[in-house]
Short mmCIF file of C-alpha atoms in Angstrom, two decimals:
data_model
loop_
_atom_site.label_atom_id
_atom_site.label_comp_id
_atom_site.label_asym_id
_atom_site.label_seq_id
_atom_site.Cartn_x
_atom_site.Cartn_y
_atom_site.Cartn_z
CA UNK A 1 82.74 -211.85 -361.15
CA UNK A 2 78.97 -212.01 -360.82
CA UNK A 3 76.87 -209.14 -359.52
CA UNK A 4 74.52 -210.62 -356.92
CA UNK A 5 71.61 -209.22 -354.96
CA UNK A 6 70.48 -210.78 -351.68
CA UNK A 7 67.26 -209.89 -349.86
CA UNK A 8 66.75 -211.35 -346.40
CA UNK A 9 69.85 -211.45 -344.22
CA UNK A 10 68.50 -213.34 -341.22
CA UNK A 11 69.91 -216.37 -339.46
CA UNK A 12 70.08 -218.41 -342.68
CA UNK A 13 70.31 -215.66 -345.29
CA UNK A 14 73.32 -213.94 -343.70
CA UNK A 15 75.70 -216.91 -343.85
CA UNK A 16 74.56 -217.70 -347.40
CA UNK A 17 75.22 -214.14 -348.54
CA UNK A 18 78.57 -214.27 -346.78
CA UNK A 19 79.60 -217.35 -348.78
CA UNK A 20 78.80 -215.53 -352.01
CA UNK A 21 80.98 -212.51 -351.24
CA UNK A 22 84.34 -213.92 -352.34
CA UNK A 23 85.02 -212.97 -355.96
CA UNK A 24 81.57 -211.39 -356.46
CA UNK A 25 79.94 -208.03 -355.92
CA UNK A 26 77.02 -208.53 -353.55
CA UNK A 27 74.26 -206.03 -352.87
CA UNK A 28 72.12 -206.79 -349.85
CA UNK A 29 69.12 -205.63 -347.88
CA UNK A 30 67.20 -206.71 -344.82
CA UNK A 31 64.27 -205.46 -342.80
CA UNK A 32 66.76 -204.27 -340.15
CA UNK A 33 70.15 -203.00 -341.28
CA UNK A 34 71.78 -203.98 -337.97
CA UNK A 35 71.57 -207.66 -338.97
CA UNK A 36 73.82 -206.88 -341.96
CA UNK A 37 76.57 -205.11 -340.00
CA UNK A 38 79.09 -207.95 -340.09
CA UNK A 39 78.48 -208.58 -343.80
CA UNK A 40 78.93 -204.90 -344.64
CA UNK A 41 82.33 -205.03 -342.94
CA UNK A 42 83.18 -208.04 -345.15
CA UNK A 43 82.29 -206.16 -348.33
CA UNK A 44 78.54 -206.43 -348.83
CA UNK A 45 77.09 -203.27 -350.39
CA UNK A 46 74.00 -202.17 -348.53
CA UNK A 47 70.86 -201.12 -350.40
CA UNK A 48 67.75 -199.74 -348.73
CA UNK A 49 65.12 -201.67 -350.69
CA UNK A 50 64.72 -205.02 -352.44
CA UNK A 51 64.11 -203.11 -355.68
CA UNK A 52 67.53 -201.49 -355.45
CA UNK A 53 69.12 -204.86 -354.73
CA UNK A 54 67.50 -206.42 -357.80
CA UNK A 55 68.21 -203.48 -360.09
CA UNK A 56 71.96 -203.83 -359.61
CA UNK A 57 72.20 -207.61 -359.95
CA UNK A 58 72.54 -210.32 -362.58
CA UNK A 59 71.43 -212.95 -360.06
CA UNK A 60 69.06 -212.17 -357.18
CA UNK A 61 68.67 -214.36 -354.09
CA UNK A 62 66.07 -214.13 -351.35
CA UNK A 63 65.61 -216.00 -348.08
CA UNK A 64 62.68 -215.03 -345.84
CA UNK A 65 60.38 -216.81 -343.41
CA UNK A 66 57.02 -217.34 -345.09
CA UNK A 67 54.55 -216.44 -347.84
CA UNK A 68 53.70 -213.06 -346.30
CA UNK A 69 57.35 -212.06 -345.93
CA UNK A 70 58.03 -213.12 -349.53
CA UNK A 71 55.13 -210.99 -350.79
CA UNK A 72 56.48 -208.04 -348.79
CA UNK A 73 59.92 -208.14 -350.45
CA UNK A 74 58.73 -208.91 -353.98
CA UNK A 75 55.65 -206.75 -354.54
CA UNK A 76 55.02 -203.01 -354.66
CA UNK A 77 57.16 -200.14 -355.91
CA UNK A 78 60.12 -201.11 -353.71
CA UNK A 79 59.90 -204.85 -354.32
CA UNK A 80 62.17 -207.22 -356.22
CA UNK A 81 59.74 -207.49 -359.14
CA UNK A 82 59.96 -203.75 -359.74
CA UNK A 83 63.76 -203.90 -359.99
CA UNK A 84 64.50 -207.16 -361.83
CA UNK A 85 66.62 -206.80 -364.95
CA UNK A 86 65.43 -208.55 -368.12
CA UNK A 87 67.45 -211.75 -368.40
CA UNK A 88 68.23 -211.93 -364.68
CA UNK A 89 67.85 -215.14 -362.69
CA UNK A 90 65.98 -214.95 -359.40
CA UNK A 91 66.87 -217.70 -356.91
CA UNK A 92 64.13 -217.81 -354.29
CA UNK A 93 65.34 -219.88 -351.32
CA UNK A 94 62.54 -219.42 -348.78
CA UNK A 95 60.35 -222.32 -347.71
CA UNK A 96 56.93 -221.12 -348.82
CA UNK A 97 53.91 -222.79 -350.39
CA UNK A 98 54.56 -224.29 -353.83
CA UNK A 99 51.43 -222.50 -355.07
CA UNK A 100 52.72 -219.08 -353.99
CA UNK A 101 56.11 -219.82 -355.50
CA UNK A 102 54.63 -220.81 -358.86
CA UNK A 103 52.53 -217.65 -358.93
CA UNK A 104 55.63 -215.56 -358.24
CA UNK A 105 57.55 -217.39 -360.98
CA UNK A 106 54.86 -216.32 -363.43
CA UNK A 107 55.22 -212.68 -362.40
CA UNK A 108 59.00 -212.94 -362.78
CA UNK A 109 58.56 -214.27 -366.33
CA UNK A 110 56.36 -211.28 -367.16
CA UNK A 111 59.20 -209.04 -366.00
CA UNK A 112 61.52 -210.72 -368.52
CA UNK A 113 63.51 -212.68 -365.93
CA UNK A 114 63.51 -216.32 -364.76
CA UNK A 115 62.89 -217.68 -361.27
CA UNK A 116 63.90 -220.93 -359.67
CA UNK A 117 62.80 -222.08 -356.22
CA UNK A 118 65.76 -223.38 -354.24
CA UNK A 119 64.76 -224.15 -350.64
CA UNK A 120 67.36 -225.71 -348.39
CA UNK A 121 67.53 -228.55 -345.90
CA UNK A 122 69.97 -228.05 -343.04
CA UNK A 123 70.67 -225.83 -340.09
CA UNK A 124 72.58 -222.62 -339.41
CA UNK A 125 75.91 -224.50 -339.05
CA UNK A 126 75.25 -226.14 -342.43
CA UNK A 127 74.63 -222.72 -343.99
CA UNK A 128 77.85 -221.41 -342.48
CA UNK A 129 79.90 -224.35 -343.78
CA UNK A 130 78.25 -224.57 -347.20
CA UNK A 131 76.97 -228.10 -346.62
CA UNK A 132 73.23 -227.58 -347.08
CA UNK A 133 71.07 -229.80 -349.27
CA UNK A 134 69.38 -227.64 -351.91
CA UNK A 135 66.28 -228.71 -353.83
CA UNK A 136 65.65 -226.77 -357.05
CA UNK A 137 62.54 -226.25 -359.15
CA UNK A 138 62.46 -224.28 -362.37
CA UNK A 139 63.83 -224.14 -365.92
CA UNK A 140 66.94 -226.23 -366.59
CA UNK A 141 68.79 -223.37 -368.28
CA UNK A 142 68.34 -221.06 -365.29
CA UNK A 143 69.40 -223.82 -362.92
CA UNK A 144 72.58 -224.47 -364.89
CA UNK A 145 73.35 -220.74 -365.02
CA UNK A 146 73.40 -220.42 -361.23
CA UNK A 147 74.64 -223.92 -360.35
CA UNK A 148 78.22 -222.69 -359.63
CA UNK A 149 76.81 -220.26 -357.05
CA UNK A 150 74.56 -222.92 -355.52
CA UNK A 151 77.59 -225.22 -355.15
CA UNK A 152 79.11 -222.61 -352.83
CA UNK A 153 76.09 -222.97 -350.58
CA UNK A 154 75.30 -226.67 -350.63
CA UNK A 155 76.98 -230.05 -350.73
CA UNK A 156 73.94 -231.70 -352.35
CA UNK A 157 71.99 -229.99 -355.12
CA UNK A 158 68.98 -231.68 -356.73
CA UNK A 159 67.03 -230.29 -359.67
CA UNK A 160 63.57 -231.74 -359.00
CA UNK A 161 61.65 -230.38 -362.00
CA UNK A 162 59.57 -227.31 -362.77
CA UNK A 163 58.73 -224.34 -360.59
CA UNK A 164 57.40 -225.41 -357.20
CA UNK A 165 58.89 -228.90 -357.37
CA UNK A 166 61.93 -227.93 -355.30
CA UNK A 167 59.61 -226.70 -352.57
CA UNK A 168 57.47 -229.82 -352.68
CA UNK A 169 60.58 -231.97 -352.27
CA UNK A 170 61.77 -229.80 -349.36
CA UNK A 171 58.42 -230.23 -347.60
CA UNK A 172 58.61 -233.98 -348.16
CA UNK A 173 62.02 -234.02 -346.48
CA UNK A 174 60.85 -231.95 -343.53
CA UNK A 175 58.08 -234.42 -342.71
CA UNK A 176 60.81 -236.94 -341.89
CA UNK A 177 62.84 -234.32 -340.02
CA UNK A 178 59.93 -233.53 -337.71
CA UNK A 179 58.90 -237.17 -337.32
CA UNK A 180 62.44 -238.29 -336.49
CA UNK A 181 62.87 -235.54 -333.91
CA UNK A 182 59.55 -236.39 -332.31
CA UNK A 183 60.14 -240.15 -332.27
CA UNK A 184 63.65 -239.73 -330.86
CA UNK A 185 62.31 -237.45 -328.11
CA UNK A 186 59.57 -239.98 -327.27
CA UNK A 187 62.05 -242.85 -327.04
CA UNK A 188 64.52 -240.86 -324.97
CA UNK A 189 61.81 -239.79 -322.53
CA UNK A 190 60.58 -243.38 -322.24
CA UNK A 191 64.10 -244.57 -321.45
CA UNK A 192 64.75 -241.78 -318.95
CA UNK A 193 61.48 -242.35 -317.08
CA UNK A 194 62.38 -246.03 -316.90
CA UNK A 195 65.57 -245.20 -315.01
CA UNK A 196 68.11 -245.18 -317.87
CA UNK A 197 70.64 -242.35 -317.93
CA UNK A 198 69.53 -240.01 -320.77
CA UNK A 199 73.07 -239.45 -322.00
CA UNK A 200 73.65 -243.18 -322.23
CA UNK A 201 70.27 -243.68 -323.93
CA UNK A 202 70.91 -240.91 -326.45
CA UNK A 203 74.31 -242.37 -327.32
CA UNK A 204 72.90 -245.87 -327.77
CA UNK A 205 70.04 -244.59 -329.89
CA UNK A 206 72.18 -242.48 -332.21
CA UNK A 207 74.70 -245.32 -332.61
CA UNK A 208 71.91 -247.74 -333.55
CA UNK A 209 70.10 -248.22 -336.87
CA UNK A 210 67.98 -245.10 -336.22
CA UNK A 211 71.04 -242.84 -335.89
CA UNK A 212 70.56 -240.54 -338.89
CA UNK A 213 73.00 -237.65 -339.40
CA UNK A 214 70.30 -235.26 -338.19
CA UNK A 215 69.77 -237.16 -334.93
CA UNK A 216 73.50 -237.60 -334.36
CA UNK A 217 73.99 -233.84 -334.71
CA UNK A 218 71.01 -232.88 -332.58
CA UNK A 219 71.27 -235.36 -329.69
CA UNK A 220 73.57 -233.02 -327.69
CA UNK A 221 71.01 -230.22 -328.18
CA UNK A 222 68.24 -232.43 -326.81
CA UNK A 223 70.22 -232.97 -323.61
CA UNK A 224 71.32 -229.32 -323.33
CA UNK A 225 68.96 -227.09 -325.29
CA UNK A 226 70.84 -224.03 -326.61
CA UNK A 227 69.45 -220.50 -326.64
CA UNK A 228 70.34 -220.12 -330.32
CA UNK A 229 68.19 -222.37 -332.48
CA UNK A 230 69.59 -224.17 -335.50
CA UNK A 231 66.04 -224.62 -336.79
CA UNK A 232 63.27 -223.42 -334.55
CA UNK A 233 59.90 -224.91 -333.69
CA UNK A 234 57.94 -222.07 -335.27
CA UNK A 235 59.60 -222.54 -338.67
CA UNK A 236 59.24 -226.31 -338.51
CA UNK A 237 55.57 -225.94 -337.67
CA UNK A 238 55.10 -223.65 -340.67
CA UNK A 239 56.74 -226.24 -342.94
CA UNK A 240 54.61 -229.09 -341.58
CA UNK A 241 51.45 -227.09 -342.16
CA UNK A 242 52.57 -226.35 -345.73
CA UNK A 243 53.13 -230.09 -346.23
CA UNK A 244 49.67 -230.87 -344.87
CA UNK A 245 48.16 -228.24 -347.18
CA UNK A 246 49.93 -229.78 -350.18
CA UNK A 247 48.79 -233.24 -349.06
CA UNK A 248 45.15 -232.15 -348.91
CA UNK A 249 45.40 -230.88 -352.48
CA UNK A 250 46.89 -234.23 -353.59
CA UNK A 251 44.62 -236.33 -351.33
CA UNK A 252 47.66 -237.94 -349.67
CA UNK A 253 47.38 -239.08 -346.00
CA UNK A 254 50.17 -237.78 -343.77
CA UNK A 255 49.65 -239.36 -340.32
CA UNK A 256 53.21 -238.67 -339.12
CA UNK A 257 52.98 -235.03 -340.18
CA UNK A 258 49.60 -234.72 -338.45
CA UNK A 259 51.05 -236.08 -335.20
CA UNK A 260 54.00 -233.68 -335.48
CA UNK A 261 51.56 -230.81 -336.10
CA UNK A 262 49.82 -231.56 -332.78
CA UNK A 263 53.04 -231.62 -330.76
CA UNK A 264 54.49 -228.55 -332.50
CA UNK A 265 51.28 -226.69 -331.63
CA UNK A 266 51.76 -227.70 -328.00
CA UNK A 267 55.39 -226.60 -328.14
CA UNK A 268 54.36 -223.13 -329.27
CA UNK A 269 51.74 -222.95 -326.53
CA UNK A 270 54.48 -223.70 -323.99
CA UNK A 271 56.72 -220.92 -325.32
CA UNK A 272 59.13 -223.00 -327.42
CA UNK A 273 58.36 -221.27 -330.72
CA UNK A 274 61.82 -219.73 -331.11
CA UNK A 275 63.70 -222.65 -329.54
CA UNK A 276 65.36 -225.40 -331.55
CA UNK A 277 63.25 -228.41 -332.54
CA UNK A 278 65.43 -230.42 -330.13
CA UNK A 279 63.19 -228.80 -327.50
CA UNK A 280 60.44 -231.29 -328.35
CA UNK A 281 61.97 -233.55 -325.70
CA UNK A 282 61.28 -230.91 -323.04
CA UNK A 283 57.80 -230.34 -324.44
CA UNK A 284 56.96 -234.04 -324.08
CA UNK A 285 58.45 -234.12 -320.59
CA UNK A 286 56.36 -231.15 -319.50
CA UNK A 287 53.23 -232.60 -321.13
CA UNK A 288 53.78 -235.92 -319.33
CA UNK A 289 53.83 -234.07 -316.02
CA UNK A 290 50.44 -232.45 -316.62
CA UNK A 291 47.24 -233.91 -315.14
CA UNK A 292 45.99 -234.93 -318.59
CA UNK A 293 49.22 -236.91 -319.10
CA UNK A 294 49.98 -237.11 -322.82
CA UNK A 295 46.75 -235.47 -323.99
CA UNK A 296 46.86 -232.20 -325.91
CA UNK A 297 44.25 -229.51 -325.15
CA UNK A 298 41.11 -230.00 -327.17
CA UNK A 299 42.40 -233.20 -328.79
CA UNK A 300 42.31 -236.93 -328.00
CA UNK A 301 45.26 -238.16 -325.96
CA UNK A 302 48.26 -239.03 -328.14
CA UNK A 303 49.87 -242.41 -327.74
CA UNK A 304 53.63 -242.88 -327.74
CA UNK A 305 53.48 -243.33 -331.51
CA UNK A 306 51.15 -240.37 -331.98
CA UNK A 307 48.57 -242.74 -333.45
CA UNK A 308 45.39 -241.35 -331.99
CA UNK A 309 43.08 -241.91 -329.02
CA UNK A 310 44.05 -244.30 -326.25
CA UNK A 311 41.83 -247.31 -325.84
CA UNK A 312 41.43 -249.72 -322.97
#
């Protein structure tokens, strides 16, 4: 039995913590205790602060939304850093900037523990079923120590290199996730406006060469957008901006990510921030109905491929 701490029991963190409960003692905390109610009934031991979670654990996990949320649970007298045991392994699963993650890894080392970054690719159903893809950055020994726990959470686990490399790989993956969702939505809207039944078009598209597992899973959500997001626009937009930031540092052009950034900005303006990324289809449909057609406010009009200004 391993003693585990888990900070951040939101839509992704809760199912991950739940998968770790069997055969282990799991301490958990969250900004709001109500989110942990079901897990407490299953055996999770509630603690009021991240420090208390870390102090009782051999392995500590965290899963929060962004750099600011990570700083809030790790720093200060009640943070994870204040409670980490010497020799503990800290598995940080949030999608944050590689730079912030590497800085945190250094602070963890000073505390006598070891950190790996282990962001995930997949949606809430994938977290519930333990079929996420997990990208890991950090020391090999720490990765091997927690690999049996990671295998409970993911079907694909890749050790990418040192601290921050797992996050960089996750951001690289999410560029394609956003670009595929945007391109699929563009094609579906084009087909629909040309008189083709959208259900028929979606089926043909997902059964063609472009039918990735992600598109096959999300096509029904495009046609009937659910209230509960698997992966929402706001989080995707955060990831794309992190990718663009990393690209600027490496002087790498990311035209597809830049196009996705524009449309995700428009989606948030239209109130889709907490809706699933499948809602990009509706965003494009609403944008097409506006007087400026496909143009985004303050920007040149975007072509169907998101390539830049329209020309005669």
